[in-house]
């Protein structure tokens, strides 16, 4: 055979192979997996600004009774191959991954200078939300803040809740505004020169329903969105923003928004709603993009704004027909165990307790499409972060609220700890309750979260099955070995294929599959992870 | 002569292809190559299938070659660098043609950039937004709306506000901005009802920390008022129609003594003009059925002077200092507060009506109203509301009270199982009791019972002349108070349904 012809045949075979090879479609792990930076901060045209009124949408509420907003029904999509959420314009991995100091936790989102007090603050606008007056003010350094004051009947309630909520959500990875707690005299505020409203009127509008301390000063909360070029309105919990090219994952399919259900349950953010979010246009390194914030945290914990939260809040959606009919039939004597819930009458507490708290049954006032799609993997992702807070860390955060009554601080620390523990019990066991996988030397190490949080014995014996994994075909190949181990370190098989797969079965809890990739230097690194690989994650108790 | 045809590869057009017969062989080789390159199925390979990991099918689908190899720039800035963990960024640049997760995501964004458009909310969304942006203020028996994006120089639609017999009423309310302020209240409104009632009123008031004073004026045209005769034994089938035009102008001054106590005085001029009324369906006029009743066919002008005292410790949202409810523009017989859940309310007032024209219809009326509210469970709005009301009218010599100015019970404010003004006489005793609960966050429910008695002399008081009813009610709540209520009550004359707007103080 002609040599040229033989060469041609070989070339054609190669071309045919390359043409039909499944690498582009079946390859499970890419060279950059697991990614920890979502490239969603690309320079894009600025979206249009739009607003959404405060409060529930009556049509949306009715629609939620008969259906569900958003089209996505599967697992979360903006995750990396180890079931983590890459850093993005929505979310930044913080406390769980790189432990924050107590100072950093207490500082929270406040990374810039505090409000400037060298000159009077100009009041640009006065508004009201949940019965709570708030104003837009400009400080001496020409920075704009939102100023909130507690109602005189419930001092420290809303401002304290916002301080705590902002620190916890920030440590959990969410974008929240800066929150500063200050004490000022009314004469710090002056009406803007270009308004017809007089300074005295402005001060009365803001402080008219507030209570001064013995020195005549008022406790105020100032919030600020750092680096905001322009506010472009709240984000929805479903769909994507059609005029933001960086926004490609349906919001109901974003893990951090689904997992927010668990975080919201922890801090009782039952009034969460698009009106408590804000998309902000920011500029970094000459790139314009949208950053997504959780705002107006004055209604977390036991605060309903100007007054304590209603008892039902956090236990029922705003309309649940069966519960309404039950209460009608029994003249209100039946219809929810939450009726028995009580909270102590302590300044700044409002209505938050842990006795009636059931993480799976907790729900926001307005149905939330992302929350309703929160599956066990999403819940595990959030619960492991919540469970990681120690008592000292929670106390450091609660103390930023500067409650005048130490009993309030003690009660909130205790309540948050108990709610945290309820969340851990409910969600941490999924997939066996193991996390923080890493290859060290010749071992695959992990952390038994259940044991670490005293929810299971420390020496649980697990069955581990090692396989060769074919990344190009996304197939499990030859079984290498099967062992039982009570340790949190598993010896790697002696074989060294490009990819390994270890299935770790924890009796009575579940299964997690871990994927390792051989690096250039011959060592392995964790490249993938899968909770309960044999079954789809069931939805947690989004609706009862 | 044979001619060797030179052709090129259909893939890259660079490799010379041999004879056509050989080309068939090449295609076969290609086919074999493609077959070899196909992924094994679980059935054929017997391999253990794995569930899809990580990104969604939509992400996976986007891994098509069309998305690969467009971008370049700093890797970490773009986010396509791999890290050992989220906090340990050791990013590396990758070749532009190397497939990567970050590149897939970035290319999807570039693709969206080409097709993105401003939000286009559907009509359902627009309707929802309009409703949410519509603000309402709940007044005594009115609901005032602020329509979004519509500035009519302070003019707003208002619902309710005419007397109970008017039926559904609506109108326009104007609050002049130049008179409005922190301590000032001013409005004027015009109202019309489906039953042909109409009217208007205006108020300007100033209030301080411990005082309130204001001036008021009102006109009401009431063409279809019912009269059944006087006393507790008046018959339902004796119903007759009358009409009256009322004009009222006056002023009020009140002073607060402490947080809960208010006292004050008021003076007014009131003109009542009797009209025949609009009788429908063969209904007789009062002038035909009760020609002997005092005030029939007579116009009366009163000078009214009165004083009041009030103790109010209820947890009612609202401004007690305003004191508007003591003005003669308001009904003497107030309704039970639908919003209070605890506290006590006690008011007493006395008003002398001096007939400025004929001096035949002068009288003095004294009333006392005691309301108690007990909270069973504050969180669920379980509670009990009780009210006792008494009104006594005194006349001197041969003075009489016009029948349309007699104190009455019946209707949504008193005996809810009877029509408005069903029983009238000089004196009235009334008691109401309600057990309330919250059945929905915006809906309260109540089971209630009412009992009332009208009488001319105290000798007429007796258990057999007491009229009563029981019923159930539903109240639509807002953060500002009760916006509307729907009640069903059954008395001795049947079942009545009431639908009313407004939060009642």
PDB file of C-alpha atoms in Angstrom, chain A residues 16-161:
ATOM      1  CA  UNK A  16     -13.044  10.782  12.586  1.00  0.00           C
ATOM      2  CA  UNK A  17     -12.205  10.109  16.198  1.00  0.00           C
ATOM      3  CA  UNK A  18     -11.819  13.738  17.010  1.00  0.00           C
ATOM      4  CA  UNK A  19     -14.974  14.630  15.180  1.00  0.00           C
ATOM      5  CA  UNK A  20     -17.037  12.094  17.029  1.00  0.00           C
ATOM      6  CA  UNK A  21     -15.236  12.001  20.355  1.00  0.00           C
ATOM      7  CA  UNK A  22     -17.539  12.824  23.246  1.00  0.00           C
ATOM      8  CA  UNK A  23     -15.043  15.031  25.054  1.00  0.00           C
ATOM      9  CA  UNK A  24     -16.973  18.215  24.523  1.00  0.00           C
ATOM     10  CA  UNK A  25     -20.251  16.803  25.701  1.00  0.00           C
ATOM     11  CA  UNK A  26     -19.508  14.030  28.192  1.00  0.00           C
ATOM     12  CA  UNK A  27     -16.435  15.315  29.923  1.00  0.00           C
ATOM     13  CA  UNK A  28     -17.373  15.761  33.525  1.00  0.00           C
ATOM     14  CA  UNK A  29     -14.531  17.849  34.880  1.00  0.00           C
ATOM     15  CA  UNK A  30     -12.835  20.678  33.054  1.00  0.00           C
ATOM     16  CA  UNK A  31      -9.293  21.714  33.764  1.00  0.00           C
ATOM     17  CA  UNK A  32     -10.477  24.693  35.806  1.00  0.00           C
ATOM     18  CA  UNK A  33     -12.867  22.676  37.994  1.00  0.00           C
ATOM     19  CA  UNK A  34     -13.766  23.315  40.700  1.00  0.00           C
ATOM     20  CA  UNK A  35     -14.070  26.989  39.900  1.00  0.00           C
ATOM     21  CA  UNK A  36     -14.370  29.403  42.766  1.00  0.00           C
ATOM     22  CA  UNK A  37     -14.845  32.573  40.762  1.00  0.00           C
ATOM     23  CA  UNK A  38     -17.963  32.989  38.693  1.00  0.00           C
ATOM     24  CA  UNK A  39     -17.114  35.396  35.855  1.00  0.00           C
ATOM     25  CA  UNK A  40     -20.315  37.366  36.358  1.00  0.00           C
ATOM     26  CA  UNK A  41     -18.595  40.688  36.897  1.00  0.00           C
ATOM     27  CA  UNK A  42     -17.902  41.306  33.255  1.00  0.00           C
ATOM     28  CA  UNK A  43     -18.199  44.785  31.846  1.00  0.00           C
ATOM     29  CA  UNK A  44     -21.766  45.024  30.608  1.00  0.00           C
ATOM     30  CA  UNK A  45     -24.257  47.725  29.615  1.00  0.00           C
ATOM     31  CA  UNK A  46     -26.033  49.160  32.649  1.00  0.00           C
ATOM     32  CA  UNK A  47     -29.548  47.775  33.153  1.00  0.00           C
ATOM     33  CA  UNK A  48     -32.537  50.063  33.502  1.00  0.00           C
ATOM     34  CA  UNK A  49     -33.500  51.170  36.978  1.00  0.00           C
ATOM     35  CA  UNK A  50     -36.885  50.050  38.220  1.00  0.00           C
ATOM     36  CA  UNK A  51     -38.580  49.926  41.576  1.00  0.00           C
ATOM     37  CA  UNK A  52     -40.926  47.650  43.408  1.00  0.00           C
ATOM     38  CA  UNK A  53     -43.327  48.875  46.069  1.00  0.00           C
ATOM     39  CA  UNK A  54     -43.044  47.695  49.591  1.00  0.00           C
ATOM     40  CA  UNK A  55     -45.272  44.924  50.823  1.00  0.00           C
ATOM     41  CA  UNK A  56     -46.763  41.807  49.376  1.00  0.00           C
ATOM     42  CA  UNK A  57     -48.103  41.637  45.881  1.00  0.00           C
ATOM     43  CA  UNK A  58     -51.766  40.573  46.115  1.00  0.00           C
ATOM     44  CA  UNK A  59     -51.746  39.099  42.642  1.00  0.00           C
ATOM     45  CA  UNK A  60     -48.479  37.326  43.333  1.00  0.00           C
ATOM     46  CA  UNK A  61     -49.914  35.896  46.541  1.00  0.00           C
ATOM     47  CA  UNK A  62     -52.985  34.582  44.784  1.00  0.00           C
ATOM     48  CA  UNK A  63     -50.825  33.175  42.005  1.00  0.00           C
ATOM     49  CA  UNK A  64     -48.620  31.412  44.525  1.00  0.00           C
ATOM     50  CA  UNK A  65     -51.643  29.627  45.974  1.00  0.00           C
ATOM     51  CA  UNK A  66     -52.319  28.010  42.640  1.00  0.00           C
ATOM     52  CA  UNK A  67     -48.854  27.771  41.155  1.00  0.00           C
ATOM     53  CA  UNK A  68     -45.202  28.556  41.443  1.00  0.00           C
ATOM     54  CA  UNK A  69     -43.169  31.291  39.814  1.00  0.00           C
ATOM     55  CA  UNK A  70     -40.082  30.427  37.809  1.00  0.00           C
ATOM     56  CA  UNK A  71     -39.436  27.638  35.329  1.00  0.00           C
ATOM     57  CA  UNK A  72     -36.417  25.832  36.713  1.00  0.00           C
ATOM     58  CA  UNK A  73     -37.185  22.643  38.590  1.00  0.00           C
ATOM     59  CA  UNK A  74     -33.885  20.772  38.904  1.00  0.00           C
ATOM     60  CA  UNK A  75     -30.931  21.150  41.229  1.00  0.00           C
ATOM     61  CA  UNK A  76     -29.097  24.418  41.653  1.00  0.00           C
ATOM     62  CA  UNK A  77     -27.094  25.371  38.577  1.00  0.00           C
ATOM     63  CA  UNK A  78     -24.601  28.004  39.648  1.00  0.00           C
ATOM     64  CA  UNK A  79     -22.537  25.554  41.658  1.00  0.00           C
ATOM     65  CA  UNK A  80     -19.063  24.207  41.049  1.00  0.00           C
ATOM     66  CA  UNK A  81     -18.158  20.522  40.887  1.00  0.00           C
ATOM     67  CA  UNK A  82     -17.699  20.238  44.647  1.00  0.00           C
ATOM     68  CA  UNK A  83     -21.227  21.547  45.306  1.00  0.00           C
ATOM     69  CA  UNK A  84     -19.894  24.908  46.361  1.00  0.00           C
ATOM     70  CA  UNK A  85     -20.983  28.336  45.220  1.00  0.00           C
ATOM     71  CA  UNK A  86     -18.256  30.283  43.435  1.00  0.00           C
ATOM     72  CA  UNK A  87     -17.652  33.859  44.450  1.00  0.00           C
ATOM     73  CA  UNK A  88     -19.811  36.126  42.355  1.00  0.00           C
ATOM     74  CA  UNK A  89     -21.677  39.391  42.318  1.00  0.00           C
ATOM     75  CA  UNK A  90     -24.230  37.656  44.542  1.00  0.00           C
ATOM     76  CA  UNK A  91     -22.092  35.818  46.992  1.00  0.00           C
ATOM     77  CA  UNK A  92     -18.631  35.613  48.536  1.00  0.00           C
ATOM     78  CA  UNK A  93     -17.343  32.598  50.447  1.00  0.00           C
ATOM     79  CA  UNK A  94     -16.376  33.900  53.848  1.00  0.00           C
ATOM     80  CA  UNK A  95     -16.569  32.553  57.373  1.00  0.00           C
ATOM     81  CA  UNK A  96     -17.000  28.872  56.636  1.00  0.00           C
ATOM     82  CA  UNK A  97     -14.045  28.743  54.295  1.00  0.00           C
ATOM     83  CA  UNK A  98     -11.656  31.184  55.920  1.00  0.00           C
ATOM     84  CA  UNK A  99     -12.569  31.694  59.513  1.00  0.00           C
ATOM     85  CA  UNK A 100     -13.181  35.323  60.395  1.00  0.00           C
ATOM     86  CA  UNK A 101     -11.850  36.690  63.647  1.00  0.00           C
ATOM     87  CA  UNK A 102     -14.265  37.968  66.275  1.00  0.00           C
ATOM     88  CA  UNK A 103     -13.326  41.501  65.283  1.00  0.00           C
ATOM     89  CA  UNK A 104     -13.993  40.788  61.637  1.00  0.00           C
ATOM     90  CA  UNK A 105     -17.333  39.206  62.452  1.00  0.00           C
ATOM     91  CA  UNK A 106     -18.321  42.211  64.535  1.00  0.00           C
ATOM     92  CA  UNK A 107     -17.152  44.585  61.824  1.00  0.00           C
ATOM     93  CA  UNK A 108     -19.188  42.707  59.246  1.00  0.00           C
ATOM     94  CA  UNK A 109     -19.761  44.629  56.031  1.00  0.00           C
ATOM     95  CA  UNK A 110     -18.323  47.841  57.466  1.00  0.00           C
ATOM     96  CA  UNK A 111     -15.096  47.984  55.553  1.00  0.00           C
ATOM     97  CA  UNK A 112     -15.061  51.723  54.969  1.00  0.00           C
ATOM     98  CA  UNK A 113     -14.897  54.759  57.171  1.00  0.00           C
ATOM     99  CA  UNK A 114     -17.809  55.456  59.509  1.00  0.00           C
ATOM    100  CA  UNK A 115     -20.214  58.294  58.737  1.00  0.00           C
ATOM    101  CA  UNK A 116     -18.494  61.620  58.892  1.00  0.00           C
ATOM    102  CA  UNK A 117     -19.557  63.693  61.896  1.00  0.00           C
ATOM    103  CA  UNK A 118     -17.461  66.771  61.219  1.00  0.00           C
ATOM    104  CA  UNK A 119     -20.471  68.594  59.760  1.00  0.00           C
ATOM    105  CA  UNK A 120     -24.242  68.467  59.983  1.00  0.00           C
ATOM    106  CA  UNK A 121     -25.989  65.813  57.947  1.00  0.00           C
ATOM    107  CA  UNK A 122     -28.324  66.948  55.208  1.00  0.00           C
ATOM    108  CA  UNK A 123     -31.679  65.218  55.013  1.00  0.00           C
ATOM    109  CA  UNK A 124     -32.526  64.575  51.391  1.00  0.00           C
ATOM    110  CA  UNK A 125     -35.727  62.604  51.870  1.00  0.00           C
ATOM    111  CA  UNK A 126     -37.898  61.199  54.635  1.00  0.00           C
ATOM    112  CA  UNK A 127     -39.868  58.014  54.090  1.00  0.00           C
ATOM    113  CA  UNK A 128     -41.587  55.310  56.064  1.00  0.00           C
ATOM    114  CA  UNK A 129     -41.508  51.513  55.998  1.00  0.00           C
ATOM    115  CA  UNK A 130     -43.279  49.095  58.337  1.00  0.00           C
ATOM    116  CA  UNK A 131     -44.274  52.059  60.468  1.00  0.00           C
ATOM    117  CA  UNK A 132     -40.640  52.996  60.876  1.00  0.00           C
ATOM    118  CA  UNK A 133     -39.522  56.413  59.656  1.00  0.00           C
ATOM    119  CA  UNK A 134     -36.283  56.508  57.773  1.00  0.00           C
ATOM    120  CA  UNK A 135     -34.418  59.235  55.981  1.00  0.00           C
ATOM    121  CA  UNK A 136     -31.844  59.570  53.270  1.00  0.00           C
ATOM    122  CA  UNK A 137     -29.042  61.723  54.645  1.00  0.00           C
ATOM    123  CA  UNK A 138     -25.722  62.982  53.356  1.00  0.00           C
ATOM    124  CA  UNK A 139     -22.829  63.170  55.783  1.00  0.00           C
ATOM    125  CA  UNK A 140     -19.990  65.647  55.988  1.00  0.00           C
ATOM    126  CA  UNK A 141     -17.931  63.623  53.530  1.00  0.00           C
ATOM    127  CA  UNK A 142     -20.698  63.791  50.931  1.00  0.00           C
ATOM    128  CA  UNK A 143     -21.636  60.124  51.339  1.00  0.00           C
ATOM    129  CA  UNK A 144     -25.254  59.077  51.321  1.00  0.00           C
ATOM    130  CA  UNK A 145     -26.752  56.908  54.043  1.00  0.00           C
ATOM    131  CA  UNK A 146     -30.169  55.677  55.027  1.00  0.00           C
ATOM    132  CA  UNK A 147     -30.976  56.547  58.597  1.00  0.00           C
ATOM    133  CA  UNK A 148     -33.350  54.476  60.726  1.00  0.00           C
ATOM    134  CA  UNK A 149     -34.776  55.174  64.159  1.00  0.00           C
ATOM    135  CA  UNK A 150     -36.608  52.794  66.480  1.00  0.00           C
ATOM    136  CA  UNK A 151     -40.183  53.478  67.481  1.00  0.00           C
ATOM    137  CA  UNK A 152     -40.423  54.847  70.998  1.00  0.00           C
ATOM    138  CA  UNK A 153     -42.618  51.957  72.112  1.00  0.00           C
ATOM    139  CA  UNK A 154     -40.015  49.420  71.023  1.00  0.00           C
ATOM    140  CA  UNK A 155     -36.571  50.956  71.429  1.00  0.00           C
ATOM    141  CA  UNK A 156     -33.553  49.056  70.110  1.00  0.00           C
ATOM    142  CA  UNK A 157     -35.808  46.578  68.311  1.00  0.00           C
ATOM    143  CA  UNK A 158     -35.333  47.347  64.620  1.00  0.00           C
ATOM    144  CA  UNK A 159     -31.857  48.841  64.795  1.00  0.00           C
ATOM    145  CA  UNK A 160     -30.562  45.967  66.929  1.00  0.00           C
ATOM    146  CA  UNK A 161     -32.047  43.361  64.619  1.00  0.00           C
TER     147      UNK A 161
END
